[in-house]
Amino acid sequence: PTWRPEISYGQPPVSLSPSQQGGGCPTSPTIPVAAGCHVPCARRDGPCPPHPPGTLWPRGTHPPVTTTGSIGTHHRRCPPAGTRRHGRLEAALRSSLPRALPVYGAVLNINRGNPGDFEVAVDAWPNFGAVLARRRGEAPLNDSYRNLCSAFYRDVGAYRALLESPGCLRWDSAFHIFGLQDGVLTVSQDIALAKGVELEVTEYYTYLHPDPSTLPEPQLDPDVQLGTLSPAHVELLDSTWPYGGNVWSRRYLGELLRRFPHLCLQDPAGNLLGWMLSDGFAAGAHGYTVPAQRRRGLMRALTIMAARRAHGRGFPVYGHTATDNRAMQRLQEELGHRRLPGMCRFVLHNPTLARAAPGAPPGRNA
């Protein structure tokens, strides 16, 4: 039989009617399509009421159905209140930290308003063996920035089956999968070999602060002030980002500014001195200091302020650092961040297609 994801969920329901919160639907050999419901279902007393997007769906009876880029399943029961399951998934991932960090961070964002419009797919519920977190909806085939998934598994066999399930991934597109476990790479290698898909792997160190409450007060010169980034800064951010240089990278950075917390420092004239972003996986992203302003402690201050803000919101303080970025590694270690064992691997599938991103100079890594 075809393996299929049993749950697809994204934004938690804001409000549910009493009929949605109670009871389930009996199994039925015929499953009519209910009005306002994005997958077919049946109820004892007629069609189920409309479900908010992002509800957790129980076991499916057919292979996944992908209509707008998200993983969906047909189901035989109407879902109970989604927030209960969201909380259970968050708690389950918390018990698997730090290995589950990239997926856990995405679920934290989902459960707190889902600003990034993410979804999570698991192989089974509630005893899942593998989880993928990613953006909902369709994206251009060569947009590897939007086609970005984080992964965590308890059972590498379940993870392999999830990736191979019909409708889970578009293997003809450029997409990243990243995670802190070795199987994230080896499973992609095995499937890619069978499908004739090219891979490109980039390794990072992942740093996690065990107790951000111990961080020192940030120190800034009197002529440095906290500012705000705007869409007008996207071109500058893109030009200083090693992974930028095309239409998709600029759109991605613009979305980070609009959707997730960020910090920047300015001089009295409003000129940018440095900044730090965060992403949909709750990790620090694209920290940068203008070259002429380096050795002033600006990145140290940004790192402390970003960590305190994340900690105050109940988020982990972590990020991925390039293996050759010794300055950032030293800074984090001085501030008490701990480097996790092993590597975080970003696995890019179909890199040649990714480099075809519009606006990318020849040879630029997209």
mmCIF file of C-alpha atoms in Angstrom:
data_model
loop_
_atom_site.group_PDB
_atom_site.id
_atom_site.type_symbol
_atom_site.label_atom_id
_atom_site.label_comp_id
_atom_site.label_asym_id
_atom_site.label_seq_id
_atom_site.Cartn_x
_atom_site.Cartn_y
_atom_site.Cartn_z
ATOM 1 C CA PRO A 1 0.000 0.000 0.000
ATOM 2 C CA THR A 2 1.064 3.580 -0.597
ATOM 3 C CA TRP A 3 2.495 5.310 2.469
ATOM 4 C CA ARG A 4 0.837 8.625 3.120
ATOM 5 C CA PRO A 5 1.115 11.467 5.609
ATOM 6 C CA GLU A 6 -1.682 11.276 8.144
ATOM 7 C CA ILE A 7 -1.695 14.876 9.313
ATOM 8 C CA SER A 8 -1.321 18.175 7.559
ATOM 9 C CA TYR A 9 -1.496 21.260 9.671
ATOM 10 C CA GLY A 10 -0.546 24.869 9.494
ATOM 11 C CA GLN A 11 -2.201 27.888 11.067
ATOM 12 C CA PRO A 12 -4.120 26.924 14.218
ATOM 13 C CA PRO A 13 -7.848 27.676 14.222
ATOM 14 C CA VAL A 14 -8.621 31.042 15.774
ATOM 15 C CA SER A 15 -12.122 30.008 16.839
ATOM 16 C CA LEU A 16 -14.141 26.833 16.529
ATOM 17 C CA SER A 17 -17.872 26.336 16.830
ATOM 18 C CA PRO A 18 -19.133 23.867 19.467
ATOM 19 C CA SER A 19 -19.959 21.355 16.754
ATOM 20 C CA GLN A 20 -16.367 21.517 15.534
ATOM 21 C CA GLN A 21 -14.906 21.092 19.002
ATOM 22 C CA GLY A 22 -16.895 18.038 19.982
ATOM 23 C CA GLY A 23 -16.928 14.405 18.859
ATOM 24 C CA GLY A 24 -15.697 12.834 15.696
ATOM 25 C CA CYS A 25 -17.290 11.407 12.613
ATOM 26 C CA PRO A 26 -17.994 7.705 12.244
ATOM 27 C CA THR A 27 -16.259 5.788 9.536
ATOM 28 C CA SER A 28 -18.279 5.464 6.374
ATOM 29 C CA PRO A 29 -17.797 3.617 3.090
ATOM 30 C CA THR A 30 -18.921 6.746 1.249
ATOM 31 C CA ILE A 31 -17.238 10.061 1.962
ATOM 32 C CA PRO A 32 -19.107 13.049 0.518
ATOM 33 C CA VAL A 33 -17.413 16.379 0.017
ATOM 34 C CA ALA A 34 -18.691 18.791 2.644
ATOM 35 C CA ALA A 35 -19.323 22.392 1.705
ATOM 36 C CA GLY A 36 -16.611 24.668 3.004
ATOM 37 C CA CYS A 37 -14.298 21.763 3.843
ATOM 38 C CA HIS A 38 -11.091 21.457 1.839
ATOM 39 C CA VAL A 39 -11.031 17.654 2.055
ATOM 40 C CA PRO A 40 -13.970 15.204 1.929
ATOM 41 C CA CYS A 41 -15.539 14.029 5.182
ATOM 42 C CA ALA A 42 -18.774 12.739 6.674
ATOM 43 C CA ARG A 43 -20.731 13.220 9.904
ATOM 44 C CA ARG A 44 -23.408 11.175 11.570
ATOM 45 C CA ASP A 45 -25.855 14.079 11.228
ATOM 46 C CA GLY A 46 -24.754 15.314 7.812
ATOM 47 C CA PRO A 47 -21.787 17.201 6.368
ATOM 48 C CA CYS A 48 -19.358 18.653 8.859
ATOM 49 C CA PRO A 49 -19.180 22.445 9.259
ATOM 50 C CA PRO A 50 -16.390 24.426 7.581
ATOM 51 C CA HIS A 51 -12.953 23.881 9.085
ATOM 52 C CA PRO A 52 -10.440 26.721 9.434
ATOM 53 C CA PRO A 53 -7.285 26.205 7.386
ATOM 54 C CA GLY A 54 -4.512 24.461 9.234
ATOM 55 C CA THR A 55 -6.614 21.962 11.153
ATOM 56 C CA LEU A 56 -4.957 18.685 12.111
ATOM 57 C CA TRP A 57 -6.415 15.891 9.999
ATOM 58 C CA PRO A 58 -6.525 12.279 11.249
ATOM 59 C CA ARG A 59 -5.624 9.160 9.304
ATOM 60 C CA GLY A 60 -6.356 9.384 5.596
ATOM 61 C CA THR A 61 -8.056 6.840 3.398
ATOM 62 C CA HIS A 62 -6.441 7.900 0.113
ATOM 63 C CA PRO A 63 -3.004 9.138 -0.979
ATOM 64 C CA PRO A 64 -2.251 12.821 -0.269
ATOM 65 C CA VAL A 65 -4.042 15.382 -2.381
ATOM 66 C CA THR A 66 -1.996 18.434 -3.336
ATOM 67 C CA THR A 67 -3.949 21.293 -4.848
ATOM 68 C CA THR A 68 -2.067 24.374 -3.686
ATOM 69 C CA GLY A 69 1.299 22.932 -2.776
ATOM 70 C CA SER A 70 0.299 21.707 0.685
ATOM 71 C CA ILE A 71 0.053 18.110 1.808
ATOM 72 C CA GLY A 72 -3.521 17.055 2.450
ATOM 73 C CA THR A 73 -5.338 13.812 3.095
ATOM 74 C CA HIS A 74 -8.869 12.565 2.784
ATOM 75 C CA HIS A 75 -10.219 11.733 6.206
ATOM 76 C CA ARG A 76 -13.027 9.827 7.899
ATOM 77 C CA ARG A 77 -13.394 11.934 11.042
ATOM 78 C CA CYS A 78 -13.984 15.593 11.637
ATOM 79 C CA PRO A 79 -11.104 17.071 13.661
ATOM 80 C CA PRO A 80 -11.426 18.104 17.283
ATOM 81 C CA ALA A 81 -10.162 21.478 18.420
ATOM 82 C CA GLY A 82 -6.859 21.934 16.636
ATOM 83 C CA THR A 83 -5.042 23.838 19.345
ATOM 84 C CA ARG A 84 -4.945 20.751 21.573
ATOM 85 C CA ARG A 85 -3.034 18.796 18.943
ATOM 86 C CA HIS A 86 -0.816 21.759 18.160
ATOM 87 C CA GLY A 87 0.174 21.891 21.807
ATOM 88 C CA ARG A 88 0.810 18.151 21.905
ATOM 89 C CA LEU A 89 3.105 18.362 18.905
ATOM 90 C CA GLU A 90 4.993 21.281 20.422
ATOM 91 C CA ALA A 91 5.437 19.371 23.685
ATOM 92 C CA ALA A 92 6.571 16.229 21.874
ATOM 93 C CA LEU A 93 9.179 18.170 19.935
ATOM 94 C CA ARG A 94 10.324 19.970 23.081
ATOM 95 C CA SER A 95 11.104 16.609 24.639
ATOM 96 C CA SER A 96 13.357 15.852 21.648
ATOM 97 C CA LEU A 97 15.458 19.005 21.832
ATOM 98 C CA PRO A 98 17.999 19.936 20.668
ATOM 99 C CA ARG A 99 17.762 17.558 17.687
ATOM 100 C CA ALA A 100 14.258 18.798 16.888
ATOM 101 C CA LEU A 101 15.194 22.513 17.024
ATOM 102 C CA PRO A 102 14.554 23.403 13.346
ATOM 103 C CA VAL A 103 11.052 21.883 13.387
ATOM 104 C CA TYR A 104 10.316 22.968 16.961
ATOM 105 C CA GLY A 105 11.048 26.597 16.062
ATOM 106 C CA ALA A 106 8.638 26.432 13.131
ATOM 107 C CA VAL A 107 5.903 24.919 15.322
ATOM 108 C CA LEU A 108 6.393 27.666 17.918
ATOM 109 C CA ASN A 109 5.754 30.244 15.205
ATOM 110 C CA ILE A 110 2.737 28.303 13.912
ATOM 111 C CA ASN A 111 1.200 28.111 17.380
ATOM 112 C CA ARG A 112 1.697 31.852 17.938
ATOM 113 C CA GLY A 113 -0.185 33.239 14.971
ATOM 114 C CA ASN A 114 1.697 31.506 12.142
ATOM 115 C CA PRO A 115 3.201 34.701 10.690
ATOM 116 C CA GLY A 116 5.121 32.702 8.088
ATOM 117 C CA ASP A 117 2.094 30.727 6.856
ATOM 118 C CA PHE A 118 3.805 27.402 7.606
ATOM 119 C CA GLU A 119 2.492 23.861 7.658
ATOM 120 C CA VAL A 120 3.712 20.646 9.256
ATOM 121 C CA ALA A 121 3.370 17.118 7.836
ATOM 122 C CA VAL A 122 3.845 14.001 9.961
ATOM 123 C CA ASP A 123 3.721 10.325 9.066
ATOM 124 C CA ALA A 124 1.294 9.349 11.869
ATOM 125 C CA TRP A 125 -0.561 10.859 14.795
ATOM 126 C CA PRO A 126 -0.103 10.964 17.703
ATOM 127 C CA ASN A 127 2.818 8.509 17.609
ATOM 128 C CA PHE A 128 4.644 10.164 14.739
ATOM 129 C CA GLY A 129 8.000 8.983 13.489
ATOM 130 C CA ALA A 130 8.924 11.905 11.231
ATOM 131 C CA VAL A 131 8.023 15.583 10.793
ATOM 132 C CA LEU A 132 8.529 18.139 8.022
ATOM 133 C CA ALA A 133 7.919 21.884 8.482
ATOM 134 C CA ARG A 134 7.698 24.277 5.535
ATOM 135 C CA ARG A 135 5.778 27.124 3.921
ATOM 136 C CA ARG A 136 2.280 26.453 2.652
ATOM 137 C CA GLY A 137 1.227 27.040 -0.929
ATOM 138 C CA GLU A 138 2.873 26.737 -4.299
ATOM 139 C CA ALA A 139 6.202 28.274 -5.256
ATOM 140 C CA PRO A 140 8.098 28.516 -8.540
ATOM 141 C CA LEU A 141 10.035 25.338 -9.269
ATOM 142 C CA ASN A 142 13.374 27.179 -9.113
ATOM 143 C CA ASP A 143 12.679 29.101 -5.877
ATOM 144 C CA SER A 144 14.771 27.189 -3.338
ATOM 145 C CA TYR A 145 14.284 29.948 -0.743
ATOM 146 C CA ARG A 146 10.557 29.429 -0.403
ATOM 147 C CA ASN A 147 10.911 25.679 -1.031
ATOM 148 C CA LEU A 148 12.697 25.211 2.294
ATOM 149 C CA CYS A 149 11.832 22.396 4.730
ATOM 150 C CA SER A 150 13.141 21.515 8.170
ATOM 151 C CA ALA A 151 13.095 17.885 9.241
ATOM 152 C CA PHE A 152 13.127 15.799 12.399
ATOM 153 C CA TYR A 153 12.611 12.084 12.818
ATOM 154 C CA ARG A 154 12.375 9.515 15.585
ATOM 155 C CA ASP A 155 12.513 6.675 13.068
ATOM 156 C CA VAL A 156 14.627 7.127 9.947
ATOM 157 C CA GLY A 157 12.494 4.554 8.129
ATOM 158 C CA ALA A 158 9.383 6.628 8.785
ATOM 159 C CA TYR A 159 11.241 9.703 7.550
ATOM 160 C CA ARG A 160 12.240 7.955 4.332
ATOM 161 C CA ALA A 161 8.656 6.795 3.774
ATOM 162 C CA LEU A 162 7.306 10.295 4.397
ATOM 163 C CA LEU A 163 9.635 11.824 1.801
ATOM 164 C CA GLU A 164 8.749 9.123 -0.716
ATOM 165 C CA SER A 165 4.989 9.405 -0.206
ATOM 166 C CA PRO A 166 3.136 10.733 -3.278
ATOM 167 C CA GLY A 167 2.414 14.431 -3.045
ATOM 168 C CA CYS A 168 4.827 15.102 -0.187
ATOM 169 C CA LEU A 169 7.588 16.752 -2.224
ATOM 170 C CA ARG A 170 8.105 17.845 -5.793
ATOM 171 C CA TRP A 171 11.338 16.121 -6.727
ATOM 172 C CA ASP A 172 11.474 18.043 -10.009
ATOM 173 C CA SER A 173 11.790 21.356 -8.101
ATOM 174 C CA ALA A 174 14.704 23.099 -6.392
ATOM 175 C CA PHE A 175 14.209 22.687 -2.645
ATOM 176 C CA HIS A 176 16.191 22.544 0.571
ATOM 177 C CA ILE A 177 15.735 20.139 3.448
ATOM 178 C CA PHE A 178 17.779 20.803 6.568
ATOM 179 C CA GLY A 179 18.127 19.304 10.002
ATOM 180 C CA LEU A 180 20.476 18.207 12.752
ATOM 181 C CA GLN A 181 20.370 14.444 12.150
ATOM 182 C CA ASP A 182 22.538 12.393 9.807
ATOM 183 C CA GLY A 183 19.538 10.772 8.151
ATOM 184 C CA VAL A 184 18.419 14.109 6.727
ATOM 185 C CA LEU A 185 21.330 13.810 4.311
ATOM 186 C CA THR A 186 21.513 10.048 3.811
ATOM 187 C CA VAL A 187 17.801 9.653 3.047
ATOM 188 C CA SER A 188 17.959 12.450 0.473
ATOM 189 C CA GLN A 189 21.044 10.832 -1.046
ATOM 190 C CA ASP A 190 19.313 7.464 -1.371
ATOM 191 C CA ILE A 191 16.128 8.857 -2.898
ATOM 192 C CA ALA A 192 18.013 11.255 -5.158
ATOM 193 C CA LEU A 193 20.165 8.413 -6.482
ATOM 194 C CA ALA A 194 17.067 6.424 -7.388
ATOM 195 C CA LYS A 195 15.393 9.418 -9.024
ATOM 196 C CA GLY A 196 18.471 10.842 -10.746
ATOM 197 C CA VAL A 197 18.297 14.080 -8.736
ATOM 198 C CA GLU A 198 21.434 16.185 -8.183
ATOM 199 C CA LEU A 199 22.258 17.297 -4.619
ATOM 200 C CA GLU A 200 24.404 19.991 -3.069
ATOM 201 C CA VAL A 201 25.168 19.938 0.657
ATOM 202 C CA THR A 202 26.251 22.826 2.893
ATOM 203 C CA GLU A 203 27.261 22.209 6.499
ATOM 204 C CA TYR A 204 26.909 24.617 9.416
ATOM 205 C CA TYR A 205 27.594 24.632 13.115
ATOM 206 C CA THR A 206 24.463 25.139 15.207
ATOM 207 C CA TYR A 207 24.798 27.202 18.385
ATOM 208 C CA LEU A 208 22.212 27.158 21.192
ATOM 209 C CA HIS A 209 22.244 29.283 24.334
ATOM 210 C CA PRO A 210 21.305 27.165 27.383
ATOM 211 C CA ASP A 211 20.256 30.104 29.588
ATOM 212 C CA PRO A 212 19.799 33.486 27.864
ATOM 213 C CA SER A 213 18.872 35.093 31.198
ATOM 214 C CA THR A 214 22.589 35.075 32.027
ATOM 215 C CA LEU A 215 23.534 37.245 29.047
ATOM 216 C CA PRO A 216 25.142 40.594 29.933
ATOM 217 C CA GLU A 217 23.587 43.972 29.236
ATOM 218 C CA PRO A 218 24.304 45.182 25.692
ATOM 219 C CA GLN A 219 26.753 48.068 25.502
ATOM 220 C CA LEU A 220 26.420 50.686 22.750
ATOM 221 C CA ASP A 221 28.190 53.971 22.054
ATOM 222 C CA PRO A 222 26.054 57.098 22.559
ATOM 223 C CA ASP A 223 25.925 57.738 18.799
ATOM 224 C CA VAL A 224 24.385 54.314 18.070
ATOM 225 C CA GLN A 225 20.634 53.843 18.274
ATOM 226 C CA LEU A 226 18.145 51.078 17.679
ATOM 227 C CA GLY A 227 16.339 51.433 14.357
ATOM 228 C CA THR A 228 13.875 49.650 12.102
ATOM 229 C CA LEU A 229 14.425 47.932 8.782
ATOM 230 C CA SER A 230 11.967 48.531 5.954
ATOM 231 C CA PRO A 231 11.375 47.117 2.454
ATOM 232 C CA ALA A 232 13.619 49.903 1.172
ATOM 233 C CA HIS A 233 16.568 48.098 2.789
ATOM 234 C CA VAL A 234 16.046 44.792 0.981
ATOM 235 C CA GLU A 235 18.521 45.596 -1.806
ATOM 236 C CA LEU A 236 21.250 46.357 0.742
ATOM 237 C CA LEU A 237 20.487 43.224 2.738
ATOM 238 C CA ASP A 238 20.550 41.122 -0.409
ATOM 239 C CA SER A 239 23.842 42.580 -1.641
ATOM 240 C CA THR A 240 25.552 41.745 1.673
ATOM 241 C CA TRP A 241 24.130 38.223 1.972
ATOM 242 C CA PRO A 242 26.323 35.390 0.626
ATOM 243 C CA TYR A 243 23.203 33.576 -0.621
ATOM 244 C CA GLY A 244 21.566 36.561 -2.311
ATOM 245 C CA GLY A 245 21.693 38.067 -5.761
ATOM 246 C CA ASN A 246 18.394 37.122 -7.423
ATOM 247 C CA VAL A 247 14.681 37.848 -7.435
ATOM 248 C CA TRP A 248 13.816 34.989 -5.088
ATOM 249 C CA SER A 249 16.445 35.926 -2.482
ATOM 250 C CA ARG A 250 15.178 39.511 -2.392
ATOM 251 C CA ARG A 251 11.603 38.345 -2.000
ATOM 252 C CA TYR A 252 12.672 35.966 0.771
ATOM 253 C CA LEU A 253 14.493 38.698 2.704
ATOM 254 C CA GLY A 254 11.550 41.044 2.267
ATOM 255 C CA GLU A 255 9.246 38.413 3.736
ATOM 256 C CA LEU A 256 11.558 37.931 6.719
ATOM 257 C CA LEU A 257 11.364 41.664 7.414
ATOM 258 C CA ARG A 258 7.575 41.711 7.221
ATOM 259 C CA ARG A 259 6.863 38.496 9.111
ATOM 260 C CA PHE A 260 9.520 37.922 11.786
ATOM 261 C CA PRO A 261 11.414 39.900 14.437
ATOM 262 C CA HIS A 262 14.567 41.730 13.417
ATOM 263 C CA LEU A 263 16.925 44.343 14.820
ATOM 264 C CA CYS A 264 19.109 47.033 13.320
ATOM 265 C CA LEU A 265 21.463 49.707 14.576
ATOM 266 C CA GLN A 266 21.747 53.198 13.060
ATOM 267 C CA ASP A 267 23.793 56.336 13.461
ATOM 268 C CA PRO A 268 22.090 59.673 14.285
ATOM 269 C CA ALA A 269 21.596 60.344 10.555
ATOM 270 C CA GLY A 270 19.685 57.088 10.118
ATOM 271 C CA ASN A 271 22.448 55.242 8.275
ATOM 272 C CA LEU A 272 22.491 51.492 8.874
ATOM 273 C CA LEU A 273 25.416 50.171 10.908
ATOM 274 C CA GLY A 274 24.374 46.543 11.368
ATOM 275 C CA TRP A 275 21.398 44.221 11.624
ATOM 276 C CA MET A 276 20.181 40.767 12.564
ATOM 277 C CA LEU A 277 17.143 38.944 11.174
ATOM 278 C CA SER A 278 15.246 35.836 12.247
ATOM 279 C CA ASP A 279 13.407 33.276 10.134
ATOM 280 C CA GLY A 280 10.340 31.055 10.150
ATOM 281 C CA PHE A 281 12.224 28.318 11.995
ATOM 282 C CA ALA A 282 12.916 30.759 14.872
ATOM 283 C CA ALA A 283 16.642 30.811 14.106
ATOM 284 C CA GLY A 284 18.869 33.846 13.845
ATOM 285 C CA ALA A 285 19.466 34.798 10.224
ATOM 286 C CA HIS A 286 21.668 37.193 8.251
ATOM 287 C CA GLY A 287 23.596 39.060 10.907
ATOM 288 C CA TYR A 288 25.840 41.739 9.399
ATOM 289 C CA THR A 289 27.900 44.771 10.381
ATOM 290 C CA VAL A 290 28.932 47.412 7.854
ATOM 291 C CA PRO A 291 32.710 46.964 7.339
ATOM 292 C CA ALA A 292 33.585 50.516 8.384
ATOM 293 C CA GLN A 293 31.737 49.998 11.687
ATOM 294 C CA ARG A 294 33.327 46.740 12.762
ATOM 295 C CA ARG A 295 35.291 46.258 16.005
ATOM 296 C CA ARG A 296 32.824 48.511 17.859
ATOM 297 C CA GLY A 297 30.922 45.686 19.534
ATOM 298 C CA LEU A 298 27.856 46.171 17.346
ATOM 299 C CA MET A 299 27.374 42.508 16.472
ATOM 300 C CA ARG A 300 27.854 41.590 20.114
ATOM 301 C CA ALA A 301 25.095 44.019 21.097
ATOM 302 C CA LEU A 302 22.793 42.786 18.325
ATOM 303 C CA THR A 303 23.355 39.167 19.334
ATOM 304 C CA ILE A 304 22.524 39.906 22.975
ATOM 305 C CA MET A 305 19.430 41.965 22.147
ATOM 306 C CA ALA A 306 18.108 39.397 19.682
ATOM 307 C CA ALA A 307 18.670 36.605 22.209
ATOM 308 C CA ARG A 308 16.878 38.483 24.973
ATOM 309 C CA ARG A 309 13.952 39.249 22.711
ATOM 310 C CA ALA A 310 13.615 35.622 21.595
ATOM 311 C CA HIS A 311 13.928 34.346 25.166
ATOM 312 C CA GLY A 312 11.299 36.816 26.344
ATOM 313 C CA ARG A 313 8.881 35.434 23.748
ATOM 314 C CA GLY A 314 9.512 31.873 24.892
ATOM 315 C CA PHE A 315 11.624 30.911 21.876
ATOM 316 C CA PRO A 316 14.967 29.090 21.884
ATOM 317 C CA VAL A 317 18.050 31.161 21.178
ATOM 318 C CA TYR A 318 19.865 29.412 18.361
ATOM 319 C CA GLY A 319 21.275 29.820 14.884
ATOM 320 C CA HIS A 320 23.448 28.238 12.229
ATOM 321 C CA THR A 321 26.954 29.582 11.639
ATOM 322 C CA ALA A 322 29.195 28.943 8.646
ATOM 323 C CA THR A 323 32.116 26.671 9.463
ATOM 324 C CA ASP A 324 34.607 29.286 8.240
ATOM 325 C CA ASN A 325 33.064 32.196 10.186
ATOM 326 C CA ARG A 326 35.452 32.093 13.092
ATOM 327 C CA ALA A 327 34.580 35.598 14.288
ATOM 328 C CA MET A 328 30.919 34.718 14.840
ATOM 329 C CA GLN A 329 31.832 31.385 16.397
ATOM 330 C CA ARG A 330 34.122 33.112 18.916
ATOM 331 C CA LEU A 331 31.505 35.737 19.727
ATOM 332 C CA GLN A 332 28.808 33.184 20.440
ATOM 333 C CA GLU A 333 31.129 31.080 22.572
ATOM 334 C CA GLU A 334 32.145 34.169 24.571
ATOM 335 C CA LEU A 335 28.461 34.886 25.241
ATOM 336 C CA GLY A 336 27.788 31.348 26.452
ATOM 337 C CA HIS A 337 26.256 29.760 23.377
ATOM 338 C CA ARG A 338 27.086 26.070 23.034
ATOM 339 C CA ARG A 339 27.906 24.410 19.760
ATOM 340 C CA LEU A 340 25.734 21.352 19.289
ATOM 341 C CA PRO A 341 27.365 18.031 18.379
ATOM 342 C CA GLY A 342 27.466 17.152 14.718
ATOM 343 C CA MET A 343 26.502 19.396 11.829
ATOM 344 C CA CYS A 344 23.382 21.055 10.541
ATOM 345 C CA ARG A 345 23.161 20.075 6.880
ATOM 346 C CA PHE A 346 21.233 22.038 4.289
ATOM 347 C CA VAL A 347 20.579 19.691 1.391
ATOM 348 C CA LEU A 348 19.737 21.485 -1.853
ATOM 349 C CA HIS A 349 17.934 19.292 -4.364
ATOM 350 C CA ASN A 350 18.355 20.205 -8.052
ATOM 351 C CA PRO A 351 20.937 22.994 -7.531
ATOM 352 C CA THR A 352 21.275 23.634 -11.270
ATOM 353 C CA LEU A 353 17.600 24.539 -11.370
ATOM 354 C CA ALA A 354 18.054 26.772 -8.310
ATOM 355 C CA ARG A 355 20.806 28.703 -10.078
ATOM 356 C CA ALA A 356 18.339 29.490 -12.836
ATOM 357 C CA ALA A 357 16.568 31.879 -10.454
ATOM 358 C CA PRO A 358 15.724 35.126 -12.300
ATOM 359 C CA GLY A 359 18.252 37.871 -11.796
ATOM 360 C CA ALA A 360 21.028 35.547 -10.615
ATOM 361 C CA PRO A 361 24.461 36.351 -12.116
ATOM 362 C CA PRO A 362 26.120 33.422 -13.920
ATOM 363 C CA GLY A 363 27.699 31.052 -11.419
ATOM 364 C CA ARG A 364 26.085 32.736 -8.394
ATOM 365 C CA ASN A 365 24.903 30.207 -5.826
ATOM 366 C CA ALA A 366 21.146 30.610 -5.565
#
